[in-house]
CSV table of C-alpha atoms and ligand atoms in Angstrom, one decimal:
chain,number,residue,atom,x,y,z
A,1,MET,CA,35.0,33.8,-78.8
A,2,THR,CA,34.7,30.1,-78.5
A,3,HIS,CA,38.2,29.3,-79.4
A,4,LEU,CA,40.2,26.9,-77.3
A,5,PHE,CA,44.0,27.5,-77.3
A,6,LYS,CA,47.2,26.0,-76.0
A,7,LEU,CA,48.8,27.6,-73.0
A,8,ASP,CA,52.4,28.7,-72.6
A,9,ASN,CA,53.0,28.3,-68.8
A,10,VAL,CA,55.5,29.7,-66.3
A,11,ILE,CA,57.8,27.2,-64.7
A,12,GLN,CA,58.9,28.6,-61.3
A,13,ASP,CA,62.5,27.8,-60.4
A,14,TYR,CA,62.2,27.7,-56.6
A,15,ILE,CA,65.3,26.3,-54.9
A,16,TRP,CA,63.5,23.3,-53.5
A,17,GLY,CA,62.3,22.2,-56.9
A,18,SER,CA,63.5,19.0,-58.6
A,19,LYS,CA,65.8,19.4,-61.6
A,20,THR,CA,64.7,16.1,-63.1
A,21,SER,CA,61.2,15.1,-62.2
A,22,ILE,CA,59.2,17.4,-64.5
A,23,ALA,CA,61.6,16.6,-67.4
A,24,SER,CA,61.3,12.9,-66.8
A,25,LEU,CA,57.5,12.8,-66.4
A,26,PHE,CA,56.6,15.1,-69.3
A,27,GLU,CA,57.8,16.1,-72.7
A,28,ILE,CA,59.3,19.3,-71.2
A,29,GLU,CA,63.0,19.8,-71.5
A,30,ASN,CA,65.3,21.2,-68.8
A,31,THR,CA,68.2,22.3,-71.0
A,32,GLU,CA,69.5,24.8,-68.4
A,33,ASN,CA,69.5,22.3,-65.5
A,34,ALA,CA,67.2,24.6,-63.6
A,35,HIS,CA,65.1,23.8,-60.5
A,36,GLN,CA,61.8,23.0,-62.1
A,37,ALA,CA,59.7,23.5,-59.0
A,38,GLU,CA,56.2,24.4,-60.2
A,39,ILE,CA,54.4,24.8,-63.5
A,40,TRP,CA,51.6,27.3,-63.1
A,41,MET,CA,48.5,27.1,-65.1
A,42,GLY,CA,46.1,30.0,-64.6
A,43,ALA,CA,45.9,33.8,-64.4
A,44,HIS,CA,47.7,34.5,-61.2
A,45,PRO,CA,49.8,37.8,-61.4
A,46,ASN,CA,53.0,36.1,-60.1
A,47,GLY,CA,53.0,33.6,-63.1
A,48,CYS,CA,50.2,34.1,-65.5
A,49,SER,CA,49.8,31.7,-68.4
A,50,LYS,CA,49.8,33.0,-72.0
A,51,ARG,CA,47.9,32.1,-75.1
A,52,ASP,CA,50.6,30.1,-76.9
A,53,ASN,CA,50.3,31.6,-80.4
A,54,ASP,CA,50.4,35.3,-79.6
A,55,LYS,CA,51.6,35.3,-76.0
A,56,ALA,CA,48.6,37.3,-74.8
A,57,LEU,CA,48.2,37.0,-71.1
A,58,LEU,CA,45.3,34.8,-70.0
A,59,SER,CA,44.4,37.4,-67.3
A,60,GLU,CA,44.0,40.1,-70.0
A,61,LEU,CA,42.0,37.8,-72.3
A,62,ILE,CA,39.7,37.0,-69.4
A,63,LYS,CA,39.4,40.7,-68.4
A,64,ALA,CA,38.4,41.7,-71.9
A,65,GLN,CA,35.6,39.1,-72.1
A,66,PRO,CA,34.9,37.7,-68.7
A,67,GLU,CA,31.6,36.0,-69.4
A,68,ALA,CA,32.8,34.3,-72.6
A,69,PHE,CA,35.8,33.0,-70.8
A,70,LEU,CA,34.4,32.2,-67.4
A,71,GLY,CA,30.6,32.0,-67.8
A,72,GLN,CA,28.2,34.2,-66.0
A,73,ARG,CA,28.1,32.3,-62.7
A,74,THR,CA,31.9,32.4,-62.2
A,75,THR,CA,32.2,36.0,-63.4
A,76,GLU,CA,29.6,37.1,-60.9
A,77,GLN,CA,31.0,35.2,-58.0
A,78,TYR,CA,34.7,35.7,-58.6
A,79,GLY,CA,35.3,38.2,-61.4
A,80,GLU,CA,38.5,36.3,-62.3
A,81,LEU,CA,39.7,32.7,-62.9
A,82,PRO,CA,39.1,31.4,-59.3
A,83,TYR,CA,41.6,28.6,-59.4
A,84,LEU,CA,45.3,27.9,-60.1
A,85,LEU,CA,46.5,24.5,-61.3
A,86,LYS,CA,50.1,23.5,-60.8
A,87,VAL,CA,52.5,20.7,-61.3
A,88,LEU,CA,54.6,20.7,-58.2
A,89,ALA,CA,57.9,18.8,-58.0
A,90,ALA,CA,59.6,18.9,-54.6
A,91,ALA,CA,63.1,17.6,-54.1
A,92,LYS,CA,63.3,19.2,-50.6
A,93,PRO,CA,60.8,20.0,-48.0
A,94,LEU,CA,58.7,23.2,-48.4
A,95,SER,CA,57.9,25.3,-45.4
A,96,ILE,CA,55.2,24.2,-42.9
A,97,GLN,CA,52.2,26.5,-43.4
A,98,VAL,CA,48.7,27.3,-42.5
A,99,HIS,CA,46.2,29.1,-44.8
A,100,PRO,CA,43.6,31.4,-43.3
A,101,GLU,CA,39.9,31.0,-43.6
A,102,LYS,CA,38.2,33.3,-46.1
A,103,SER,CA,36.7,35.8,-43.6
A,104,ARG,CA,40.0,36.0,-41.6
A,105,ALA,CA,42.0,36.5,-44.8
A,106,ALA,CA,39.6,39.4,-45.9
A,107,ALA,CA,39.9,41.0,-42.4
A,108,GLY,CA,43.7,40.5,-42.2
A,109,PHE,CA,44.2,41.9,-45.7
A,110,GLU,CA,42.2,45.0,-44.8
A,111,ASN,CA,44.0,45.5,-41.5
A,112,GLU,CA,47.5,45.3,-43.0
A,113,ASN,CA,46.4,47.7,-45.8
A,114,GLN,CA,45.1,50.1,-43.1
A,115,ALA,CA,48.4,49.7,-41.2
A,116,GLY,CA,50.3,50.7,-44.4
A,117,ILE,CA,52.3,47.5,-44.6
A,118,PRO,CA,53.4,47.0,-48.3
A,119,VAL,CA,52.0,43.9,-49.9
A,120,THR,CA,55.6,42.8,-50.7
A,121,ALA,CA,57.0,43.4,-47.1
A,122,GLY,CA,58.6,40.5,-45.3
A,123,ASN,CA,56.4,40.9,-42.3
A,124,ARG,CA,53.2,41.0,-44.4
A,125,ASN,CA,50.9,38.0,-43.7
A,126,TYR,CA,48.0,38.7,-46.1
A,127,LYS,CA,48.8,39.2,-49.7
A,128,ASP,CA,45.1,39.1,-50.9
A,129,PRO,CA,41.7,38.8,-49.3
A,130,ASN,CA,41.1,35.2,-50.3
A,131,HIS,CA,41.4,31.8,-48.7
A,132,LYS,CA,43.6,29.1,-50.2
A,133,PRO,CA,42.1,25.6,-50.0
A,134,GLU,CA,44.3,23.1,-51.8
A,135,LEU,CA,44.0,19.6,-53.2
A,136,VAL,CA,47.1,17.6,-54.2
A,137,TYR,CA,47.0,14.6,-56.6
A,138,ALA,CA,50.1,12.4,-56.5
A,139,LEU,CA,52.0,11.6,-59.7
A,140,THR,CA,54.9,9.9,-57.9
A,141,PRO,CA,55.0,8.8,-54.3
A,142,TYR,CA,54.3,12.0,-52.5
A,143,LEU,CA,55.4,12.6,-48.9
A,144,ALA,CA,53.7,15.3,-46.9
A,145,MET,CA,52.6,16.4,-43.4
A,146,ASN,CA,48.9,17.2,-43.0
A,147,GLY,CA,46.9,18.1,-39.9
A,148,PHE,CA,47.5,17.4,-36.3
A,149,ARG,CA,47.9,13.8,-35.2
A,150,VAL,CA,45.4,12.4,-32.8
A,151,PHE,CA,46.3,13.3,-29.1
A,152,GLU,CA,47.6,9.8,-28.2
A,153,GLU,CA,50.1,9.9,-31.0
A,154,ILE,CA,51.4,13.3,-30.1
A,155,ILE,CA,51.8,12.4,-26.5
A,156,SER,CA,53.4,9.0,-27.3
A,157,LEU,CA,55.9,10.6,-29.7
A,158,PHE,CA,57.0,13.3,-27.3
A,159,GLU,CA,57.3,10.8,-24.6
A,160,GLN,CA,59.6,8.6,-26.8
A,161,ALA,CA,61.5,11.7,-27.9
A,162,SER,CA,62.1,12.7,-24.3
A,163,VAL,CA,62.3,16.5,-24.3
A,164,PRO,CA,62.6,17.6,-20.7
A,165,SER,CA,62.2,21.3,-21.7
A,166,LEU,CA,58.6,20.5,-22.7
A,167,GLU,CA,57.8,18.2,-19.8
A,168,THR,CA,55.3,20.5,-18.1
A,169,GLU,CA,53.4,21.3,-21.3
A,170,LEU,CA,53.4,17.6,-22.2
A,171,ALA,CA,52.0,16.6,-18.8
A,172,ALA,CA,49.3,19.2,-19.2
A,173,LEU,CA,48.3,17.8,-22.6
A,174,LYS,CA,48.3,14.3,-21.2
A,175,ALA,CA,46.1,15.3,-18.3
A,176,ASN,CA,43.7,17.1,-20.5
A,177,PRO,CA,43.9,15.8,-24.1
A,178,GLU,CA,41.7,18.4,-25.9
A,179,SER,CA,41.9,21.2,-28.4
A,180,SER,CA,42.6,24.0,-25.9
A,181,GLN,CA,45.5,22.1,-24.4
A,182,LEU,CA,46.9,21.2,-27.9
A,183,LYS,CA,46.8,24.9,-28.6
A,184,ALA,CA,48.8,25.7,-25.5
A,185,PHE,CA,51.3,22.9,-26.3
A,186,PHE,CA,51.7,24.0,-29.9
A,187,GLU,CA,52.1,27.6,-28.8
A,188,ALA,CA,54.7,26.7,-26.3
A,189,VAL,CA,56.7,24.8,-28.9
A,190,MET,CA,56.4,27.6,-31.5
A,191,SER,CA,57.3,30.3,-29.0
A,192,LEU,CA,60.7,28.7,-28.0
A,193,GLU,CA,63.4,31.1,-28.8
A,194,GLY,CA,67.1,31.6,-28.4
A,195,GLU,CA,68.7,29.4,-25.8
A,196,ALA,CA,65.5,27.7,-24.8
A,197,ARG,CA,65.0,26.6,-28.4
A,198,ASP,CA,68.6,25.4,-28.7
A,199,THR,CA,68.2,23.3,-25.6
A,200,ALA,CA,64.8,21.8,-26.6
A,201,LEU,CA,66.2,20.9,-30.1
A,202,ALA,CA,69.3,19.4,-28.6
A,203,GLU,CA,67.2,17.3,-26.3
A,204,LEU,CA,65.1,16.1,-29.3
A,205,LEU,CA,68.1,15.3,-31.4
A,206,GLU,CA,70.1,13.5,-28.7
A,207,ASN,CA,70.4,9.8,-29.6
A,208,ILE,CA,67.4,10.3,-31.9
A,209,ASP,CA,68.5,7.3,-34.1
A,210,SER,CA,67.9,4.9,-31.2
A,211,LYS,CA,65.0,6.6,-29.3
A,212,GLY,CA,61.9,5.4,-31.3
A,213,GLN,CA,60.3,2.3,-29.9
A,214,THR,CA,57.2,2.2,-32.1
A,215,GLU,CA,57.2,2.1,-35.9
A,216,LEU,CA,55.4,5.5,-35.9
A,217,ALA,CA,58.1,7.0,-33.8
A,218,LYS,CA,60.8,5.6,-36.0
A,219,GLN,CA,59.2,7.2,-39.0
A,220,ALA,CA,58.7,10.5,-37.3
A,221,PHE,CA,62.2,10.6,-35.9
A,222,ALA,CA,63.7,9.7,-39.3
A,223,MET,CA,61.9,12.8,-40.7
A,224,VAL,CA,63.3,14.9,-37.9
A,225,VAL,CA,66.8,13.7,-38.9
A,226,GLU,CA,66.1,14.6,-42.6
A,227,PHE,CA,64.8,18.1,-41.6
A,228,HIS,CA,67.8,18.6,-39.4
A,229,ALA,CA,70.2,18.2,-42.3
A,230,GLU,CA,68.4,21.1,-44.1
A,231,TYR,CA,67.3,23.3,-41.2
A,232,PRO,CA,69.6,22.5,-38.2
A,233,THR,CA,68.0,25.1,-35.8
A,234,ASP,CA,64.5,25.3,-37.1
A,235,ILE,CA,61.5,24.9,-34.8
A,236,GLY,CA,59.9,22.8,-37.6
A,237,LEU,CA,62.0,19.8,-36.4
A,238,PHE,CA,59.3,19.2,-33.9
A,239,ALA,CA,56.6,19.1,-36.6
A,240,PRO,CA,56.8,15.4,-37.4
A,241,LEU,CA,55.9,14.7,-33.8
A,242,MET,CA,52.7,16.8,-34.0
A,243,LEU,CA,51.5,16.4,-37.6
A,244,ASN,CA,50.4,13.4,-39.6
A,245,LEU,CA,53.1,12.1,-41.9
A,246,ILE,CA,51.5,10.7,-45.1
A,247,GLU,CA,52.8,9.3,-48.4
A,248,LEU,CA,50.3,9.4,-51.2
A,249,GLN,CA,50.8,6.9,-53.9
A,250,PRO,CA,50.4,7.9,-57.6
A,251,GLY,CA,46.7,8.4,-58.3
A,252,GLU,CA,45.8,9.3,-54.7
A,253,ALA,CA,44.7,12.7,-53.6
A,254,MET,CA,44.1,14.7,-50.4
A,255,PHE,CA,42.5,18.0,-49.6
A,256,LEU,CA,44.2,20.5,-47.3
A,257,PHE,CA,41.7,22.4,-45.2
A,258,ALA,CA,42.0,26.0,-44.2
A,259,GLU,CA,43.6,26.6,-40.8
A,260,THR,CA,45.4,23.2,-40.9
A,261,PRO,CA,49.2,23.0,-40.7
A,262,HIS,CA,50.7,21.1,-43.6
A,263,ALA,CA,53.9,20.8,-45.6
A,264,TYR,CA,54.9,19.1,-48.8
A,265,LEU,CA,58.1,17.2,-48.3
A,266,ARG,CA,59.1,15.2,-51.4
A,267,GLY,CA,57.5,14.1,-54.6
A,268,THR,CA,55.7,15.3,-57.7
A,269,GLY,CA,52.0,16.0,-57.9
A,270,MET,CA,49.2,18.1,-59.4
A,271,GLU,CA,48.0,20.8,-57.1
A,272,ILE,CA,44.8,22.8,-57.5
A,273,MET,CA,44.0,25.7,-55.2
A,274,ALA,CA,42.0,28.9,-54.9
A,275,ASN,CA,43.7,31.9,-56.5
A,276,SER,CA,45.5,33.2,-53.4
A,277,ASP,CA,48.9,33.6,-51.9
A,278,ASN,CA,48.0,33.8,-48.2
A,279,VAL,CA,50.4,31.7,-46.2
A,280,LEU,CA,51.2,31.8,-42.5
A,281,ARG,CA,54.5,30.0,-42.0
A,282,ALA,CA,55.0,27.5,-39.1
A,283,GLY,CA,58.5,26.2,-39.6
A,284,LEU,CA,61.2,24.8,-42.1
A,285,THR,CA,61.8,28.3,-43.3
A,286,PRO,CA,64.3,31.1,-42.9
A,287,LYS,CA,61.4,33.5,-43.4
A,288,PHE,CA,59.3,35.4,-40.9
A,289,ILE,CA,57.0,33.4,-38.6
A,290,ASP,CA,54.3,35.5,-36.9
A,291,VAL,CA,53.4,33.1,-34.0
A,292,PRO,CA,50.4,35.0,-32.6
A,293,GLU,CA,48.8,35.3,-36.1
A,294,LEU,CA,49.6,31.7,-36.8
A,295,ILE,CA,48.0,30.5,-33.6
A,296,ASP,CA,44.9,32.7,-34.3
A,297,ASN,CA,44.6,31.0,-37.7
A,298,THR,CA,45.1,27.4,-36.7
A,299,LYS,CA,42.4,25.0,-35.8
A,300,PHE,CA,43.6,22.7,-33.1
A,301,GLU,CA,41.6,19.7,-34.0
A,302,PRO,CA,43.4,16.4,-34.8
A,303,ILE,CA,42.7,14.8,-38.1
A,304,PRO,CA,42.7,11.0,-37.9
A,305,PHE,CA,45.2,9.6,-40.3
A,306,ASP,CA,42.7,7.3,-42.1
A,307,THR,CA,40.5,10.3,-43.0
A,308,LEU,CA,43.3,12.3,-44.8
A,309,LYS,CA,42.9,10.9,-48.3
A,310,THR,CA,40.1,12.1,-50.6
A,311,ALA,CA,38.0,9.2,-51.9
A,312,PRO,CA,37.6,9.4,-55.7
A,313,VAL,CA,34.3,9.2,-57.5
A,314,VAL,CA,34.7,7.2,-60.7
A,315,GLU,CA,32.1,7.7,-63.5
A,316,GLY,CA,33.3,5.9,-66.6
A,317,TYR,CA,36.2,7.8,-68.1
A,318,ARG,CA,36.0,10.5,-65.4
A,319,THR,CA,37.5,10.3,-61.9
A,320,CYS,CA,36.7,13.3,-59.7
A,321,PHE,CA,37.9,14.2,-56.3
A,322,PRO,CA,35.0,16.0,-54.5
A,323,VAL,CA,36.2,19.0,-52.5
A,324,PRO,CA,34.2,21.1,-49.9
A,325,VAL,CA,34.8,24.4,-51.6
A,326,GLU,CA,33.4,26.1,-54.7
A,327,ASP,CA,36.6,27.8,-56.0
A,328,PHE,CA,37.8,24.7,-57.9
A,329,LYS,CA,37.0,21.2,-59.1
A,330,ILE,CA,39.4,18.6,-60.5
A,331,ASP,CA,38.8,15.5,-62.6
A,332,ILE,CA,41.2,13.0,-64.1
A,333,LEU,CA,40.0,12.1,-67.6
A,334,THR,CA,41.0,8.8,-69.2
A,335,SER,CA,41.0,9.4,-72.9
A,336,THR,CA,40.7,6.6,-75.5
A,337,ASP,CA,40.4,6.3,-79.2
A,338,GLN,CA,36.6,6.7,-78.7
A,339,ALA,CA,35.8,10.4,-78.5
A,340,ALA,CA,34.2,11.5,-75.2
A,341,SER,CA,32.3,14.7,-74.8
A,342,LEU,CA,31.9,17.2,-72.0
A,343,ASN,CA,30.2,20.5,-71.5
A,344,THR,CA,32.1,23.5,-70.1
A,345,GLU,CA,31.1,24.4,-66.6
A,346,SER,CA,33.3,27.4,-66.4
A,347,GLY,CA,36.6,28.4,-68.0
A,348,GLU,CA,38.5,25.1,-68.0
A,349,ILE,CA,42.1,24.1,-68.2
A,350,LEU,CA,43.1,20.6,-69.5
A,351,PHE,CA,46.6,19.4,-68.8
A,352,CYS,CA,47.9,16.3,-70.6
A,353,LEU,CA,49.5,13.9,-68.1
A,354,THR,CA,50.3,11.1,-70.5
A,355,GLY,CA,49.9,10.1,-74.1
A,356,ASN,CA,48.6,12.3,-76.9
A,357,VAL,CA,45.1,13.6,-76.6
A,358,THR,CA,43.2,15.6,-79.2
A,359,VAL,CA,40.8,18.2,-77.7
A,360,LYS,CA,38.1,19.6,-80.1
A,361,THR,CA,35.3,22.1,-80.1
A,362,GLY,CA,33.0,22.8,-83.1
A,363,GLN,CA,35.5,24.7,-85.1
A,364,GLU,CA,39.0,23.6,-84.1
A,365,SER,CA,41.1,21.0,-82.5
A,366,VAL,CA,44.4,21.0,-80.6
A,367,VAL,CA,46.7,18.0,-80.0
A,368,LEU,CA,48.2,17.8,-76.6
A,369,LYS,CA,51.3,15.8,-75.7
A,370,SER,CA,52.3,15.1,-72.1
A,371,GLY,CA,53.1,18.3,-70.3
A,372,GLU,CA,51.0,20.5,-72.5
A,373,SER,CA,47.8,22.3,-71.6
A,374,VAL,CA,44.8,24.0,-73.2
A,375,PHE,CA,42.3,26.6,-72.1
A,376,VAL,CA,38.7,25.9,-73.0
A,377,PRO,CA,36.6,29.1,-72.6
A,378,PHE,CA,33.1,28.6,-71.1
A,379,ALA,CA,31.6,29.9,-74.4
A,380,ALA,CA,33.0,26.8,-76.2
A,381,GLY,CA,30.0,25.0,-74.7
A,382,GLU,CA,30.8,21.4,-75.6
A,383,TYR,CA,34.2,19.8,-76.3
A,384,GLN,CA,35.5,16.4,-77.2
A,385,PHE,CA,38.7,14.6,-76.4
A,386,GLU,CA,40.1,11.4,-77.9
A,387,GLY,CA,43.4,9.5,-78.3
A,388,GLU,CA,45.1,7.3,-75.7
A,389,GLY,CA,46.2,9.3,-72.7
A,390,GLN,CA,45.2,11.0,-69.4
A,391,LEU,CA,44.1,14.6,-68.8
A,392,VAL,CA,43.7,16.6,-65.7
A,393,ARG,CA,40.7,18.9,-65.9
A,394,ALA,CA,40.5,22.0,-63.8
A,395,TYR,CA,37.3,24.1,-63.6
A,396,ASN,CA,34.9,25.4,-61.0
B,1,ZN,ZN1,49.7,25.1,-48.6
């Protein structure tokens, strides 16, 4: 079983998805004018890829011959494909979220099972026992929030926003700018409810167009105004004052750590993540927010803006973005007319970003056009690629 095969992937039609971006970037049509939010490449039960020729589920193929598909190391460590590769095309902001650490996810999953909360219930936090580190690689300008701003920025932005309702909490943070106080401040904001929330939001929004003195404040407040149009009463309107606002340019990437609040706001990118669905929401959502559980799973350490991007390591035709987890790896491969060769490190997925690229093993070859993908089983051993274009390589 060393055959490589093209994948038939699920395109998720979430309401925030762009109707045009995927169709314009790739040779993928959108005849029904659907929201094309995410292309999923992997073996996740909520959108499992199929072998293109016979529509066999990748998850079933892996289950039947795990070591041939994944290799011994990955099979022993994970027992399944440990990553999910996506194209994500956001026309509107996604919810602000935090992903739990692995040990907490395992404990939380077990606790909710014990408590008899169905996995599909609205108040269920942990859908599986896994963590969900992520890396995003921008294909277009890609706007996101990631991690707490440094203390001085948070303080300055709230001062410029002038929100009397949070005066006491802000004074405490200013007097003692450290993690425990940021936690208290964030908790106070997230716990605002009913009239108190309405008042605080009204204070934030009052004259917001003219309130920002610094460039940073102008950017943050412009984001608040954008969010307000979508989510007029959402506590997430405060998020741009607390979280780094970053726009990746095409070809840039960043890692999203566990226990770090983040949100994707606009743009199209590749996303690779551990095979998990564990999300604790923190705003910009009509869905359930479990504030105590969120606080328990959040690390209140600022991430300085200039450390957010992941520095690429370029080795000839291969650009990799090192990540601090074992669940996944991602390379961008530049293919030319001169065939290049790689050894499989696990079960691998290659997604064609641009051009036409031929992928070959000993026995067979597959031509990928942009938007197409192929699964290379571990047992293929060595594979070659050639033809002008770019591939995203996912493996672990
Ligand atoms: Zn996330």
